[in-house]
Structures are given as C-alpha cells and as structure tokens.
Amino acid sequence: MQNNTSTVCAVVTLSVMLLACSHASKPEKTASPNVDWPSYGLNLKAQRYSALSQINQKNVHQLALAWKVETGIKATFQATPIVVNGVMYVSLPYNHVLALDAATGQQLWKYTHDRKPNWPMCCGPANRGVAVAEGKVFIGTVDARLIALDARTGAKQWDIDVAANQVSTEHQDALSGDDPNKTRKVTGGTGVGIAMAPVVYNHKVMIGITGVGYGLHIDNPRSDAPLGAVIGVTGRYGRPGFLAAYDVNDGHQVWQFDTIPKQGWEGQFVTKTADGNQFHRDTAAERTALKDYPDAAKFGGGSAWSTPAIDTATNTLYFGTGNPSPQMNDISRPGDNLYTVSLVALDTETGQYKWHYQQVPHDLWGYDLASPPVLFDYQYYDKTIPAVGQASKTGWFYIHDRNTGQFLAKSAPFVPQHNLFAKPSQEGTVIYPGILGGANWSPVSLDEKHQKVYVAAMHSPIKYTVHETTVNPGEKPIRYAASEPTDDPRWGVLSAINLTDGNILWQRKTNQPLVGGVLSTEGGLLFCGEGAGAFAAYNSKNGDVLWQYHSQYGVNAPPITYMAKQTQYIAVVSGGNSLFGFNQGDAILVFKLLQ
C-alpha cells in the first residue's frame, strides 16, 4: 500500500448518469450548452462521478476563480450546491436558501428561514443541501420542518412539521463533580432536526430526522481540535428516528419507516456478523435485562443522517442509520438494538422494509452509518451483481447485493485500526477509528467503469470511558459513558480502492482529518478541500496534486461540477466546520478555465 504525504485533501471518483430533476437520464458530454448537477449525489445512484471533461489533467493548471459569493452567514457550511437549468440553489447554515445564476453568481432570489424559538439544535446549524424537482426547491431544517419553495421566486409553497413532539434533554448535572466536562460548554445534545439533503422520486420527497441518538456534545477547550467529549447518560430519553416520504404537491406524508421496530428491537443477540466482526457481549445478562426494560424501543435512537440512494429499476431506497440511545451507554437497551447502525433497504412507494444489514450490533462506540450509500454494478468473480456500497466509520468499504442485502465483500482498512470493538472501561480504552471515523458523513465517489471507489476519511484516536456518579445520597448511582479525542496526532487519509479485490491502490495522508466529500470527473481529476482552506485537484490515477486554491475558510463540503453556456465549472462552498475546529466562513467558490 502506497502512503504518501500531502498537505491537501484528495478527492474521489464517482460514476454518473445525469439526472433530469428527480429522474435518471443518460449522461451528456459537452454537446449541450448546459449540464446540470440536479441531485445531492449527482444521480439517484449517488456515484458523484461526472462525465464532463472540458477541465482535465492537461489544462487544470489554468483553473481560476470565476466568481465568488459571500453569503454573510459565517457558520459551519456543508451544502452540496444543486444546479438545474442554469440556476444554482444553495442551502446556507440555519436553512436560508440562495438561488444564483450558475454562470455569473448573480443572486436571483433569497429565502430567509424563520426558525422556531428555543428549539434545541442537535448538531449545529449546518444543512447538506436542497432537492429541486417539479418546479420546487425542498429543504429540511434544523427545527425539524420540511419546506417547499417556488423554484422561480423562492416563495414558500408549503411548510410542515415532520417531528412535532420534541424530546427530553440530557443534562450535565448527572456528571460527577470532578469530571471536567461538567462545566464545559455544550455544543449540541438531544434535539430533533434534519441534516440531510432530501431526494425526490416518483412525486415524493424523502427525508429523515437526526438528533435521536441522545448524547451531550461538549466543546473541546482547544480551538483547533475536533469536538470534545460525547457523553451518553443512562435514562429514558426521546424517541426513535425515522425516514419518511411526503407528497411534492402539498407535503402530506405518504409513508413513514421507523428506524426502531416496535417489536423485535432486541434482534438475535448476535456476537458475530457476516463480515467476520466478533463482539464480546454478555448476551445472557442482556437477555435477563429485557424484563427490566420492556419499552426500550420507545427511546431507541437511530438517526437518519445521509441522503438515500435509489434503484429506479426495482423502486428500492437505501439509507444508513445512526447509533442507538443512550449513546455508548447500553444498560437500558439490551439486545442488538435494531435497526441502528445498519444499511436499510425500503420500497420507495410504500416504505415497506425489504432488508437490513447491521454493521455493529449493540453499538457502544457511535459507529453511525453516516456516509451515504452508493449503487453500482459490481464485477464479482465472473458475475455482474447490482450492488450497494457504503464507507463505514469503522474503516472498511462494505459491498452488498442490493436486491437481497447479502454481504459480498469489504475492502482492506482505509485507516489505521486499533482495539476495534473493545469495550469502554473505567480507566479509559483508546480505540481507532472511533466515533468520528473512519469515514464520517463525507460522500464517496465511485468509478463504475474501472471498479474503483475513492474515500475521504480520518485518523482520530478516541478514549472511551465509563463513569458512575451518585447525584443524591442513598440513590442508585447513575452510569454514563464518554468518548473523547486523545492527544495523539490526527490526520486525514484519501484512499483509492480497487473494488474487485478490495485492495488499496494508493493513499494520500493530509494534515487535517478529511470531512466534506469529494468529486471526480471524466477528465481524470479528483477535487477535495481541507479544513485549513486548501482546495485541490488531483490526478485520479495516482493522487498527485495538479492544482491548488487557498480559501481563508475551511473547505469541508462536497465539490460539484456542471456546464453553463458551454463552459464547465467546479463549485464548492467554503465555511469550515466548528465540530472539527476548522475556520468558519461564508464563501461560495466557483472556478473555470482561464480564457
């Protein structure tokens, strides 16, 4: 495995068929004056590979800033811009939306979101994008609403609550008096919201809720460091997560799939998964505990973090689920905790369950399936199998038969692994990858033709500690579990993986952990940004840096490419990420070749 060092992130390759609004269509080259980026993953398969090649390895050194828009809202910025019919739609932090001329950056309209007062945000103000279809722009909000705007004017068409019942909140009062996290600032915690970009298919908007994993998010005292402790306190908090479909015309709910089943949440008490992972569980004690927690599923967790991929041939939707509740603290949740930390397949028309694969049963480490799944035809021995892949926090790229869910293969580890699946302890157990990943929410890029996938990931050792404290004399001690970054070095890793055999083709190590996502193109290029503000183009064959631009803010969002008036553009938002200590800002950056 080659492992070279670069100060800039590298990007990923994607395999794409261009999409018209919400329906897949044949990719175009440069004959048309406009080529859109019409959905979060470019197409419904979410491959993020563009067939455009006007910008390529030979001329990428001539790439220059075409236009820049400063939005005026300096906060964590994660959005994928959407481009339809020469108009760029960008969701800003706190769910404001801009419509811009994709060739010039001229503002066409702006929607200003009016948030519910005093609504607690789970994970900051960031939003990962909008969906555009049937003359409307759809956005999910930090205050758990789904809103439709007129694509021409930005006028609100409808506005619905998707999670009307708010959840109870964990408090630092439960922490022991000598725990330094007791007095630190809480960045996030229990609060239902929506982070993912919606996806539209067959006149339905599909979106899921987040913030039901129930953990206190504590600021790190070091401004340049990732999020501090994440703490799970034993208790009866909140609700299950869900993914749901809503009618594009009026927003009424068509179906809802709860990520925690009302019956059978405990599963089979498995100690080994089909991919060979062994879990050291006291299943006898868990079975005994079932009688004490008969309603555990009511507080189950299972956020839906990432935009689903859709197989239009079978009307099947694929998405990943988050950790169970309470986070990292398993006393009150015996069993496998289905369907948390799972890849789930549903019928797009009814929401009916088809299959699931649980990567980590009875999760103790926060191993959400955060990176979006991707669909592709997999060359498996002498067969071509319709497959679904997912880059995990644990450091492997998983491949499944997308019709049955059968586990087919996983890659070699794309990040260092140590003590994986060891239990948290009172003295503290250091594990990597941990709660941050591996592959966090960053989408991969997949080159179906050459059977390669490109993954942006991170190495960040985490210490998992179990505590007990007595709040009131004579009462039973309260147990809580914490995950905290260690003082060990952290870095990013960009990997090119051969899907055929799972081996690493090449890797690039970066100074900052990689979070945000990647783009690859037919021009043999990968594009990706870093937290220190570097945005780079790489040779997709070997990862060599071919071009760089330096922003004053972190570049921690997925790049896109599109064509407007016969000119190819590369676009990315630059606003950093507070959870990783990356400089926050408000820039939309768009590049083209010098004339």
mmCIF file of N, CA, C and O in Angstrom, residues 68-104:
data_model
loop_
_atom_site.group_PDB
_atom_site.id
_atom_site.type_symbol
_atom_site.label_atom_id
_atom_site.label_comp_id
_atom_site.label_asym_id
_atom_site.label_seq_id
_atom_site.Cartn_x
_atom_site.Cartn_y
_atom_site.Cartn_z
ATOM 1 N N LYS A 68 -17.310 34.483 -6.933
ATOM 2 C CA LYS A 68 -17.373 34.161 -5.509
ATOM 3 C C LYS A 68 -18.524 34.936 -4.894
ATOM 4 O O LYS A 68 -18.721 36.118 -5.181
ATOM 5 N N VAL A 69 -19.296 34.273 -4.057
ATOM 6 C CA VAL A 69 -20.383 34.923 -3.323
ATOM 7 C C VAL A 69 -20.139 34.744 -1.834
ATOM 8 O O VAL A 69 -19.914 33.617 -1.378
ATOM 9 N N GLU A 70 -20.148 35.840 -1.094
ATOM 10 C CA GLU A 70 -20.079 35.788 0.366
ATOM 11 C C GLU A 70 -21.490 35.971 0.902
ATOM 12 O O GLU A 70 -22.120 37.002 0.671
ATOM 13 N N THR A 71 -21.979 34.965 1.609
ATOM 14 C CA THR A 71 -23.396 34.926 1.977
ATOM 15 C C THR A 71 -23.737 35.790 3.178
ATOM 16 O O THR A 71 -24.906 36.084 3.415
ATOM 17 N N GLY A 72 -22.731 36.157 3.983
ATOM 18 C CA GLY A 72 -22.992 36.937 5.181
ATOM 19 C C GLY A 72 -23.306 36.108 6.408
ATOM 20 O O GLY A 72 -23.536 36.654 7.493
ATOM 21 N N ILE A 73 -23.305 34.778 6.269
ATOM 22 C CA ILE A 73 -23.598 33.890 7.407
ATOM 23 C C ILE A 73 -22.381 33.000 7.624
ATOM 24 O O ILE A 73 -22.193 31.987 6.939
ATOM 25 N N LYS A 74 -21.547 33.373 8.581
ATOM 26 C CA LYS A 74 -20.307 32.635 8.832
ATOM 27 C C LYS A 74 -20.563 31.559 9.880
ATOM 28 O O LYS A 74 -20.596 31.835 11.080
ATOM 29 N N ALA A 75 -20.748 30.359 9.404
ATOM 30 C CA ALA A 75 -21.021 29.212 10.276
ATOM 31 C C ALA A 75 -20.689 27.949 9.500
ATOM 32 O O ALA A 75 -20.441 27.997 8.294
ATOM 33 N N THR A 76 -20.671 26.815 10.184
ATOM 34 C CA THR A 76 -20.370 25.539 9.548
ATOM 35 C C THR A 76 -21.196 25.369 8.280
ATOM 36 O O THR A 76 -22.424 25.433 8.310
ATOM 37 N N PHE A 77 -20.518 25.140 7.160
ATOM 38 C CA PHE A 77 -21.144 25.176 5.834
ATOM 39 C C PHE A 77 -20.852 23.842 5.161
ATOM 40 O O PHE A 77 -19.714 23.541 4.825
ATOM 41 N N GLN A 78 -21.885 23.001 4.938
ATOM 42 C CA GLN A 78 -21.686 21.637 4.440
ATOM 43 C C GLN A 78 -22.429 21.340 3.141
ATOM 44 O O GLN A 78 -22.424 20.216 2.670
ATOM 45 N N ALA A 79 -23.070 22.325 2.541
ATOM 46 C CA ALA A 79 -24.029 22.064 1.477
ATOM 47 C C ALA A 79 -23.387 21.625 0.168
ATOM 48 O O ALA A 79 -22.319 22.097 -0.212
ATOM 49 N N THR A 80 -24.090 20.734 -0.536
ATOM 50 C CA THR A 80 -23.832 20.449 -1.940
ATOM 51 C C THR A 80 -24.708 21.377 -2.769
ATOM 52 O O THR A 80 -25.938 21.286 -2.689
ATOM 53 N N PRO A 81 -24.135 22.284 -3.576
ATOM 54 C CA PRO A 81 -24.973 23.106 -4.459
ATOM 55 C C PRO A 81 -25.706 22.217 -5.468
ATOM 56 O O PRO A 81 -25.173 21.207 -5.928
ATOM 57 N N ILE A 82 -26.916 22.612 -5.818
ATOM 58 C CA ILE A 82 -27.700 21.932 -6.845
ATOM 59 C C ILE A 82 -27.830 22.883 -8.033
ATOM 60 O O ILE A 82 -28.120 24.067 -7.851
ATOM 61 N N VAL A 83 -27.603 22.379 -9.246
ATOM 62 C CA VAL A 83 -27.693 23.198 -10.453
ATOM 63 C C VAL A 83 -28.718 22.572 -11.393
ATOM 64 O O VAL A 83 -28.576 21.409 -11.802
ATOM 65 N N VAL A 84 -29.752 23.345 -11.725
ATOM 66 C CA VAL A 84 -30.808 22.897 -12.624
ATOM 67 C C VAL A 84 -31.138 24.032 -13.588
ATOM 68 O O VAL A 84 -31.436 25.152 -13.163
ATOM 69 N N ASN A 85 -31.046 23.752 -14.885
ATOM 70 C CA ASN A 85 -31.387 24.721 -15.923
ATOM 71 C C ASN A 85 -30.630 26.036 -15.753
ATOM 72 O O ASN A 85 -31.202 27.128 -15.906
ATOM 73 N N GLY A 86 -29.349 25.940 -15.434
ATOM 74 C CA GLY A 86 -28.512 27.122 -15.341
ATOM 75 C C GLY A 86 -28.674 27.930 -14.077
ATOM 76 O O GLY A 86 -28.110 29.020 -13.949
ATOM 77 N N VAL A 87 -29.418 27.409 -13.085
ATOM 78 C CA VAL A 87 -29.602 28.086 -11.798
ATOM 79 C C VAL A 87 -28.995 27.227 -10.698
ATOM 80 O O VAL A 87 -29.227 26.012 -10.644
ATOM 81 N N MET A 88 -28.185 27.853 -9.841
ATOM 82 C CA MET A 88 -27.602 27.172 -8.695
ATOM 83 C C MET A 88 -28.426 27.478 -7.449
ATOM 84 O O MET A 88 -28.705 28.641 -7.148
ATOM 85 N N TYR A 89 -28.784 26.416 -6.712
ATOM 86 C CA TYR A 89 -29.533 26.549 -5.463
ATOM 87 C C TYR A 89 -28.633 26.062 -4.326
ATOM 88 O O TYR A 89 -28.147 24.928 -4.356
ATOM 89 N N VAL A 90 -28.427 26.923 -3.324
ATOM 90 C CA VAL A 90 -27.522 26.604 -2.226
ATOM 91 C C VAL A 90 -28.234 26.824 -0.901
ATOM 92 O O VAL A 90 -28.788 27.908 -0.654
ATOM 93 N N SER A 91 -28.220 25.811 -0.043
ATOM 94 C CA SER A 91 -28.755 25.972 1.312
ATOM 95 C C SER A 91 -27.643 26.482 2.222
ATOM 96 O O SER A 91 -26.537 25.943 2.222
ATOM 97 N N LEU A 92 -27.952 27.522 2.990
ATOM 98 C CA LEU A 92 -26.991 28.141 3.891
ATOM 99 C C LEU A 92 -27.187 27.604 5.300
ATOM 100 O O LEU A 92 -28.206 26.971 5.604
ATOM 101 N N PRO A 93 -26.241 27.830 6.203
ATOM 102 C CA PRO A 93 -26.476 27.487 7.600
ATOM 103 C C PRO A 93 -27.761 28.139 8.106
ATOM 104 O O PRO A 93 -28.124 29.242 7.665
ATOM 105 N N TYR A 94 -28.446 27.462 9.001
ATOM 106 C CA TYR A 94 -29.731 27.894 9.558
ATOM 107 C C TYR A 94 -30.838 27.863 8.512
ATOM 108 O O TYR A 94 -31.898 28.461 8.695
ATOM 109 N N ASN A 95 -30.603 27.185 7.356
ATOM 110 C CA ASN A 95 -31.645 26.846 6.388
ATOM 111 C C ASN A 95 -32.159 27.985 5.528
ATOM 112 O O ASN A 95 -33.245 27.909 4.957
ATOM 113 N N HIS A 96 -31.374 29.048 5.397
ATOM 114 C CA HIS A 96 -31.672 30.025 4.366
ATOM 115 C C HIS A 96 -31.272 29.419 3.017
ATOM 116 O O HIS A 96 -30.415 28.524 2.949
ATOM 117 N N VAL A 97 -31.853 29.908 1.916
ATOM 118 C CA VAL A 97 -31.586 29.352 0.589
ATOM 119 C C VAL A 97 -31.314 30.487 -0.385
ATOM 120 O O VAL A 97 -32.044 31.487 -0.411
ATOM 121 N N LEU A 98 -30.275 30.320 -1.218
ATOM 122 C CA LEU A 98 -29.953 31.259 -2.289
ATOM 123 C C LEU A 98 -30.171 30.597 -3.637
ATOM 124 O O LEU A 98 -29.840 29.425 -3.827
ATOM 125 N N ALA A 99 -30.717 31.370 -4.591
ATOM 126 C CA ALA A 99 -30.757 30.974 -5.994
ATOM 127 C C ALA A 99 -29.861 31.935 -6.759
ATOM 128 O O ALA A 99 -30.029 33.161 -6.662
ATOM 129 N N LEU A 100 -28.891 31.390 -7.512
ATOM 130 C CA LEU A 100 -27.891 32.197 -8.203
ATOM 131 C C LEU A 100 -27.819 31.799 -9.666
ATOM 132 O O LEU A 100 -28.064 30.636 -10.020
ATOM 133 N N ASP A 101 -27.447 32.756 -10.519
ATOM 134 C CA ASP A 101 -27.122 32.432 -11.899
ATOM 135 C C ASP A 101 -25.841 31.590 -11.879
ATOM 136 O O ASP A 101 -24.802 32.032 -11.381
ATOM 137 N N ALA A 102 -25.909 30.379 -12.410
ATOM 138 C CA ALA A 102 -24.776 29.451 -12.291
ATOM 139 C C ALA A 102 -23.566 29.901 -13.090
ATOM 140 O O ALA A 102 -22.448 29.448 -12.821
ATOM 141 N N ALA A 103 -23.743 30.785 -14.070
ATOM 142 C CA ALA A 103 -22.624 31.259 -14.873
ATOM 143 C C ALA A 103 -21.973 32.505 -14.302
ATOM 144 O O ALA A 103 -20.777 32.737 -14.516
ATOM 145 N N THR A 104 -22.730 33.316 -13.548
ATOM 146 C CA THR A 104 -22.210 34.615 -13.088
ATOM 147 C C THR A 104 -22.221 34.798 -11.580
ATOM 148 O O THR A 104 -21.529 35.665 -11.054
#
